[in-house]
XYZ file of C-alpha atoms in Angstrom:
553
model
C 108.100 90.431 122.311
C 110.439 93.263 121.524
C 110.675 96.114 118.150
C 114.155 94.094 117.359
C 112.120 90.707 116.989
C 108.648 91.471 115.850
C 111.105 93.546 112.473
C 113.365 90.557 112.649
C 109.894 87.983 111.911
C 108.937 90.006 109.448
C 111.478 90.121 108.033
C 111.759 86.196 107.653
C 108.022 86.747 105.483
C 108.934 89.834 103.125
C 112.667 88.526 102.489
C 111.461 85.022 100.681
C 110.199 84.899 97.083
C 106.496 85.596 97.877
C 107.380 89.275 97.378
C 109.972 91.606 95.652
C 111.716 94.190 97.111
C 110.565 98.190 95.321
C 112.751 101.142 94.508
C 110.130 103.612 94.280
C 105.968 104.078 95.479
C 104.200 103.229 92.717
C 100.818 104.403 94.836
C 100.120 107.472 91.922
C 100.879 104.537 88.824
C 98.451 102.091 90.557
C 95.925 104.812 91.234
C 95.972 106.294 87.062
C 95.734 102.346 86.229
C 92.815 101.989 88.411
C 90.655 105.132 87.783
C 91.586 104.580 83.839
C 89.356 101.508 84.316
C 86.709 102.796 86.240
C 86.238 105.288 82.971
C 86.489 102.117 80.731
C 83.403 101.164 82.613
C 81.571 104.073 83.089
C 82.075 104.371 78.555
C 80.124 100.715 78.285
C 77.828 101.791 80.310
C 78.304 99.682 83.487
C 79.012 101.839 86.274
C 77.382 105.344 85.867
C 79.292 108.836 86.967
C 77.915 108.995 90.424
C 79.361 105.560 91.331
C 82.350 106.277 89.176
C 82.672 109.584 91.030
C 82.914 107.364 94.513
C 85.284 105.080 93.926
C 88.326 106.869 92.008
C 90.331 107.863 94.562
C 93.403 111.052 93.801
C 94.468 111.103 97.499
C 95.964 107.271 97.957
C 98.460 106.603 100.423
C 100.079 103.650 100.395
C 98.921 100.303 102.182
C 101.076 99.330 105.302
C 101.458 96.092 105.982
C 102.077 95.060 110.308
C 102.054 91.597 111.943
C 99.902 90.207 113.978
C 101.405 87.553 116.000
C 99.838 83.386 116.086
C 100.406 82.941 119.468
C 98.816 79.271 119.698
C 101.372 78.550 116.966
C 105.360 77.545 117.864
C 107.733 80.044 118.391
C 104.692 82.840 117.409
C 105.389 83.703 114.135
C 103.550 86.532 112.468
C 100.502 86.685 110.108
C 101.162 89.433 107.722
C 98.337 91.568 107.606
C 98.734 94.934 104.594
C 95.867 97.591 105.789
C 94.171 99.581 102.249
C 92.550 101.656 103.751
C 93.529 104.607 102.019
C 94.856 102.416 99.246
C 94.688 103.307 95.637
C 92.792 100.347 94.895
C 90.591 99.924 97.746
C 87.617 101.262 96.748
C 87.139 99.456 93.343
C 87.816 96.660 95.062
C 85.685 96.809 97.478
C 83.282 97.423 93.593
C 84.300 93.503 92.130
C 84.057 92.211 95.914
C 80.388 93.297 95.801
C 80.071 91.391 92.984
C 81.523 87.930 93.889
C 79.293 88.378 96.841
C 76.449 88.811 95.663
C 76.640 86.451 93.049
C 78.064 83.236 95.995
C 75.954 80.728 96.181
C 75.211 80.582 99.954
C 73.218 77.579 99.275
C 75.757 75.000 97.648
C 76.531 72.008 99.691
C 79.600 73.102 101.836
C 79.389 76.513 102.602
C 78.765 77.825 106.665
C 77.715 80.965 107.227
C 79.334 80.953 111.056
C 78.142 78.622 113.776
C 74.742 79.030 114.333
C 74.317 78.534 110.583
C 76.617 74.940 111.294
C 74.387 73.869 114.325
C 71.739 74.049 112.612
C 72.858 71.802 109.770
C 75.236 69.466 111.851
C 73.335 69.095 114.906
C 72.237 65.837 115.564
C 73.224 64.071 111.358
C 73.040 60.695 111.859
C 76.165 58.738 110.480
C 77.103 55.857 108.776
C 78.415 53.181 111.320
C 81.939 53.067 110.945
C 81.752 56.651 109.859
C 84.185 59.075 111.954
C 85.079 63.045 111.360
C 88.237 64.679 110.592
C 88.739 68.800 110.060
C 91.443 69.880 107.631
C 93.322 73.064 107.435
C 95.053 74.803 104.378
C 98.272 75.768 105.690
C 97.912 79.853 104.401
C 95.820 79.950 102.160
C 95.005 83.726 101.055
C 99.411 83.544 100.838
C 99.376 79.887 98.753
C 96.820 81.353 96.402
C 98.556 81.754 92.795
C 96.413 83.938 90.648
C 95.715 80.970 87.492
C 93.951 78.963 90.460
C 91.957 81.689 91.133
C 91.106 82.739 87.046
C 90.515 79.183 87.059
C 88.480 79.170 89.676
C 86.175 82.489 88.114
C 85.730 80.124 84.819
C 84.383 77.562 86.787
C 81.736 80.103 88.064
C 81.144 82.234 85.786
C 77.588 81.515 85.268
C 76.914 82.494 88.639
C 79.101 85.533 87.805
C 77.009 86.617 85.056
C 74.078 86.693 86.365
C 75.048 89.505 88.445
C 77.742 90.941 86.393
C 77.513 93.292 83.546
C 81.347 93.195 82.267
C 82.085 90.492 79.590
C 84.086 87.301 81.209
C 87.796 88.144 79.292
C 87.302 91.747 80.888
C 86.409 91.035 84.688
C 90.065 88.502 84.154
C 92.153 90.974 83.120
C 90.958 93.469 86.175
C 90.846 90.421 88.631
C 94.796 89.624 87.178
C 95.361 93.952 87.493
C 94.080 93.846 91.248
C 95.834 90.889 91.914
C 99.162 92.392 90.835
C 98.943 95.361 92.591
C 99.476 94.157 95.915
C 102.281 96.318 97.369
C 102.630 97.547 100.466
C 105.098 100.068 102.728
C 107.203 98.044 105.668
C 109.822 99.765 107.310
C 109.913 102.664 105.292
C 110.496 100.159 102.155
C 108.181 99.251 99.821
C 107.686 95.531 98.535
C 105.427 93.702 95.691
C 103.310 90.534 96.876
C 104.898 88.055 94.315
C 102.191 85.292 95.134
C 98.855 84.762 96.359
C 96.295 86.915 97.687
C 96.781 90.212 99.743
C 95.256 88.623 104.136
C 93.793 92.746 104.162
C 92.194 92.876 101.236
C 88.462 93.484 100.654
C 88.838 91.080 97.439
C 90.919 88.261 99.106
C 88.163 86.742 101.389
C 85.219 85.905 98.672
C 87.978 85.043 96.270
C 89.174 82.304 98.732
C 85.787 81.270 99.037
C 85.299 81.012 95.638
C 88.266 78.752 95.010
C 87.882 76.273 97.491
C 84.327 75.352 96.384
C 86.155 75.025 92.901
C 88.652 72.636 94.973
C 86.128 70.802 97.081
C 84.582 70.343 93.580
C 87.183 68.767 91.581
C 88.838 66.737 94.107
C 85.449 65.152 95.937
C 84.606 62.943 92.831
C 88.201 61.450 92.426
C 87.228 59.909 95.843
C 86.348 55.782 96.404
C 83.845 56.202 98.848
C 81.382 58.539 100.163
C 81.347 61.815 102.323
C 78.750 61.970 105.015
C 78.705 65.571 105.309
C 81.632 67.880 104.817
C 81.243 71.696 105.398
C 83.578 75.220 104.815
C 84.333 78.130 106.815
C 86.796 79.509 104.578
C 89.864 77.291 104.892
C 88.617 74.794 107.667
C 87.118 72.116 106.265
C 85.189 69.565 109.024
C 83.999 65.842 107.311
C 82.920 63.331 107.897
C 84.065 59.666 105.839
C 84.885 56.504 106.282
C 87.404 55.480 109.047
C 89.748 54.127 106.569
C 89.519 57.117 104.306
C 91.629 59.352 106.438
C 94.654 58.853 104.210
C 93.208 59.118 100.957
C 91.478 62.035 101.037
C 94.406 64.341 102.618
C 96.650 62.483 99.038
C 93.292 63.524 97.053
C 93.535 67.109 98.613
C 96.818 67.853 98.649
C 97.933 66.945 94.800
C 95.487 69.613 94.038
C 97.743 72.018 93.556
C 101.597 72.276 94.221
C 100.669 75.358 96.426
C 97.792 74.414 98.668
C 98.866 71.821 101.476
C 96.161 70.855 104.139
C 96.658 69.349 107.598
C 94.793 67.032 109.270
C 92.873 66.509 112.999
C 91.348 63.516 113.221
C 89.340 62.374 116.371
C 90.737 62.860 120.331
C 89.904 59.979 122.966
C 86.403 61.654 122.823
C 85.448 61.563 119.403
C 85.118 64.631 118.854
C 87.230 67.277 116.675
C 87.273 71.206 116.603
C 85.050 73.106 113.942
C 84.812 77.410 114.525
C 83.914 77.940 118.529
C 82.214 73.968 118.424
C 83.326 70.656 119.699
C 82.364 68.138 117.067
C 81.461 64.716 118.961
C 80.702 61.499 117.211
C 78.035 59.753 120.334
C 75.651 56.268 119.191
C 76.844 57.872 115.632
C 74.684 61.038 116.118
C 77.133 64.326 115.936
C 76.366 67.088 118.760
C 78.065 70.025 119.124
C 79.371 71.290 122.206
C 80.904 74.905 123.000
C 84.829 74.931 122.517
C 87.729 77.133 123.317
C 90.834 76.599 122.034
C 93.035 76.461 124.968
C 95.165 79.543 123.609
C 92.297 81.527 125.168
C 92.998 83.601 127.728
C 89.505 83.520 128.793
C 89.182 87.621 128.778
C 85.835 88.566 127.912
C 84.492 92.184 128.526
C 85.718 93.395 132.018
C 82.816 94.075 134.814
C 84.693 96.778 136.381
C 84.990 97.900 132.535
C 84.457 101.530 130.572
C 80.967 100.310 129.326
C 77.949 101.033 130.276
C 75.745 98.504 132.535
C 74.087 97.459 129.402
C 76.389 96.278 127.125
C 77.460 93.695 129.956
C 74.301 93.352 130.450
C 73.964 92.121 126.856
C 77.262 90.677 126.656
C 75.817 87.782 129.327
C 72.342 87.125 128.167
C 73.980 86.687 124.146
C 76.890 84.372 125.535
C 73.800 82.134 127.153
C 71.666 82.509 123.779
C 75.021 81.203 122.326
C 75.500 78.055 124.103
C 71.820 77.387 123.862
C 71.717 77.642 120.190
C 75.105 75.659 119.474
C 75.160 73.147 121.739
C 73.631 69.775 122.239
C 71.108 69.310 125.125
C 73.419 67.055 126.939
C 76.280 69.404 126.821
C 74.091 72.603 127.498
C 74.833 72.366 131.736
C 78.913 71.604 130.793
C 79.035 74.755 129.004
C 77.265 77.251 130.679
C 79.109 76.120 134.242
C 81.932 77.323 132.190
C 81.018 80.704 130.860
C 80.596 80.963 134.020
C 83.726 80.588 135.723
C 85.030 82.530 132.759
C 82.323 85.536 133.791
C 83.536 85.230 137.760
C 87.171 85.438 137.062
C 86.329 88.538 134.444
C 84.460 90.250 138.155
C 81.400 89.465 137.506
C 78.891 88.864 140.776
C 77.858 85.486 140.862
C 73.845 86.378 142.053
C 73.754 88.159 139.216
C 75.445 85.736 137.136
C 72.510 82.486 138.771
C 69.860 85.169 137.877
C 70.810 85.900 134.123
C 72.333 82.381 133.624
C 70.567 80.539 135.484
C 67.178 81.600 135.391
C 64.230 80.036 133.464
C 62.048 83.268 132.435
C 65.401 84.187 131.311
C 65.406 81.245 129.128
C 66.760 81.946 125.201
C 63.898 81.972 122.487
C 64.292 79.029 120.237
C 62.154 80.239 117.297
C 63.787 83.641 115.345
C 62.444 86.938 115.783
C 60.770 88.520 112.930
C 59.885 91.602 113.637
C 56.607 93.039 112.553
C 55.173 94.229 109.395
C 55.677 97.917 108.657
C 52.026 99.849 107.563
C 52.948 102.766 105.637
C 56.222 103.984 104.626
C 59.689 102.933 106.823
C 60.901 105.532 108.882
C 64.997 105.292 108.580
C 66.595 104.559 112.095
C 69.646 107.258 112.676
C 72.310 106.060 114.833
C 74.772 108.654 116.877
C 77.349 108.111 119.508
C 77.736 109.933 122.353
C 81.191 109.365 124.569
C 80.538 106.626 127.842
C 80.268 109.308 130.910
C 79.356 107.311 133.947
C 76.200 109.225 135.481
C 75.738 111.043 132.857
C 76.175 109.149 129.334
C 72.598 107.559 130.616
C 70.205 110.880 131.354
C 71.190 112.002 127.763
C 70.301 109.166 126.268
C 66.773 109.813 128.452
C 66.355 112.682 126.789
C 65.604 110.906 123.907
C 63.679 108.416 124.471
C 60.080 109.989 122.860
C 62.204 109.651 119.758
C 63.641 106.262 119.917
C 61.766 105.405 116.417
C 63.849 108.342 114.727
C 66.867 108.311 116.916
C 69.499 106.082 118.724
C 71.812 106.706 120.320
C 74.483 104.760 121.366
C 76.781 105.284 124.438
C 80.995 105.122 122.930
C 83.895 103.965 124.898
C 86.390 106.067 124.510
C 89.623 104.006 126.505
C 89.707 101.615 123.415
C 92.350 97.947 123.793
C 94.190 99.815 120.877
C 95.568 102.569 122.952
C 97.323 99.568 125.549
C 99.814 98.999 122.718
C 102.405 100.107 120.541
C 101.611 101.165 116.555
C 103.198 98.409 114.227
C 102.292 100.412 111.090
C 104.381 102.847 109.371
C 103.332 105.890 110.270
C 101.518 108.096 107.397
C 103.725 111.193 106.449
C 102.097 114.573 107.647
C 102.636 116.214 103.615
C 99.416 112.867 103.194
C 98.011 112.685 105.509
C 94.345 113.760 103.604
C 90.528 114.871 105.515
C 91.906 117.007 107.758
C 91.780 120.242 109.697
C 94.680 122.087 109.923
C 96.356 125.299 110.924
C 98.822 127.646 109.458
C 100.642 130.294 111.680
C 101.889 133.753 110.525
C 106.216 133.723 111.566
C 105.435 137.957 111.671
C 102.522 138.366 113.463
C 101.904 135.049 114.908
C 97.897 134.894 114.158
C 96.364 131.830 113.364
C 94.293 130.677 110.125
C 92.720 127.431 110.209
C 91.511 125.191 106.724
C 89.738 121.923 105.834
C 90.972 119.579 103.478
C 90.572 116.711 101.750
C 93.686 116.624 99.304
C 96.902 115.789 100.305
C 97.526 118.086 102.663
C 100.318 118.905 101.044
C 98.664 119.632 98.019
C 96.595 122.153 99.830
C 99.988 124.402 101.076
C 100.706 124.517 97.348
C 97.276 125.800 97.268
C 97.417 128.699 99.466
C 101.417 129.623 98.376
C 99.772 129.565 94.513
C 96.899 131.995 96.285
C 99.720 134.216 97.949
C 102.252 134.870 95.135
C 98.356 135.437 92.502
C 97.586 138.166 96.008
C 93.657 135.866 95.533
C 91.495 138.010 98.093
C 88.896 134.864 98.515
C 91.637 133.270 100.161
C 91.594 135.678 103.606
C 95.016 133.797 104.298
C 95.921 135.523 101.405
C 94.562 139.423 102.290
C 96.502 138.942 105.243
C 99.880 137.753 104.050
C 99.592 140.562 101.079
C 98.368 142.761 103.408
C 100.720 143.210 105.726
C 103.860 141.516 103.526
C 103.786 138.847 106.146
C 105.349 135.355 105.895
C 103.649 132.042 106.385
C 104.655 129.124 108.309
C 104.235 126.498 105.974
C 106.987 123.565 107.147
C 104.934 123.301 110.433
C 101.337 123.256 109.590
C 99.255 121.502 112.117
C 96.921 118.833 111.590
C 94.122 119.517 114.221
C 91.415 116.919 113.485
C 90.921 114.076 110.934
C 87.486 113.237 109.768
C 86.296 111.976 106.331
C 82.759 112.741 106.204
C 82.799 116.518 104.829
C 80.214 118.252 107.233
C 81.384 117.127 110.167
C 84.998 117.830 109.284
C 84.062 121.471 108.341
C 82.021 121.949 112.027
C 85.171 120.915 113.063
C 86.851 123.408 111.041
C 84.581 126.061 112.859
C 85.101 125.151 116.310
C 88.327 125.022 115.793
C 88.151 128.793 114.600
C 86.337 130.143 117.411
C 88.857 128.416 119.611
C 92.010 130.622 118.195
C 92.689 133.914 119.847
C 94.885 135.317 117.293
C 92.859 134.662 113.532
C 92.989 135.369 110.929
C 89.676 133.306 109.103
C 86.979 135.633 107.837
C 83.847 135.895 110.227
C 82.138 134.579 107.628
C 83.981 130.993 107.693
C 81.747 130.300 110.895
C 78.848 131.608 110.171
C 77.253 128.135 109.757
C 78.491 127.360 113.494
C 75.021 126.830 115.817
C 74.408 129.231 118.624
C 74.393 125.951 120.919
C 78.305 125.389 119.795
C 79.214 128.714 119.970
C 78.132 128.905 123.616
C 79.898 125.616 124.159
C 83.199 127.010 123.230
C 83.147 130.016 125.449
C 81.912 128.431 128.617
C 84.833 125.707 127.668
C 87.480 128.246 127.653
C 86.650 129.383 131.267
C 88.939 129.774 134.146
C 87.970 126.606 136.419
C 87.656 127.476 139.774
C 86.663 124.687 142.058
C 86.167 126.557 145.890
C 88.573 128.120 147.957
C 92.300 127.815 147.772
C 93.552 126.303 151.072
C 96.051 129.558 152.323
């Protein structure tokens, strides 16, 4: 799919009544409103000042929309996703989502956490005579949830929410309304406001959808004229067992609940089975038996044996796939599933001898009992995780240096070759001037010496502070001292971003490392005093000319 085709499909989404093009960037306005709500919660003694400080934002960036292709559907439509990692409501939405997640009843009759949870509840379930299995799926659930439906669901479940929340019901509903109405984004250089539905990509949308779906089920099931053997839900997917004569009725009841929510139905195939998650729900002699399932559109691509990953990851991947089959599948389907897994792994270049040993050896059968950690006596030590690049023949040696500290420090090998590097960037780029948490470099236009700094602010704001320091001859700033002492000018228009890191301490270390690498620097010597001598030696060593033996004449 080329860029023009991609944009055409995305514009077919944003140029609908569900979205409205707006003339300006509302980031600052929404940021100020969000901060005001957080301050109100502090004044009501609901939030501490420390928590509020971590939630407020002052350097927000407009969320960006991009599309993921639905390759399993005809004409490959796009799934619109909004990335709001630096959005003005991001942190506050996460706080509200945490409240709703804590209040959510995972022990309700519908909820399924994952395939393993589903298997433990359904495998060998006894069905009444003449009962069949169907699946229902909501068409574009997030995009078709109205604000009114969300508020009704909050009202319906308020007794659970108020148990973990000190916010009054009316103000909580005001907050939900504000967050839903603040769903905006940038796409292809223009700003849009989502007029209807929940934004896919928001931290709040998944948990809101759980409450809404539970509300729909609690409202619709009593209207049925028959009893369901079971009904289980994973987000917008429903798996249901009901009388064979009830399929038309259940579809009519669910589709009449809300004008925007539309359900599609999938009935049993010729093998009396229906897919759900990565399982095939099979009806065998009035019993439910699960099989491992992969969609026909699945490319069968796993971690390739020749990929740049540590061998331990590849071995653990095989073991976990085997463990998955043993946990999900009924014993009658295990052999067939293991054969399919074996073939898929062979296609991904795994040696057959390795696979036979790991998949079929009786000594490596996964335990069916849950693994529990032994009780810790005394104080529990906090384990710290650190990552290092995966370099063949070197990384495992470095990890071995820490084997005596395994209880305190875990070293994880990190692959630097990522799938994201293979594809073009679909999101609108963030302009350099409003990037934050950066290490930057400025150059003197007269002597070409350089200055390195770091900031958590927008880069534009930091440059304005530097200009102000130079005007007022601020002696604490080395850049200001240099500009005023020699009457030199600084090239603010061509500021360079050297590194990006949201962690303040890591950013400071990166700043000192970059200062050390400058040949002619404006920074003070005190700017690098906290840099470990180990770093200083490595930087100096890396700058030495590389000589790899004699040069042929």
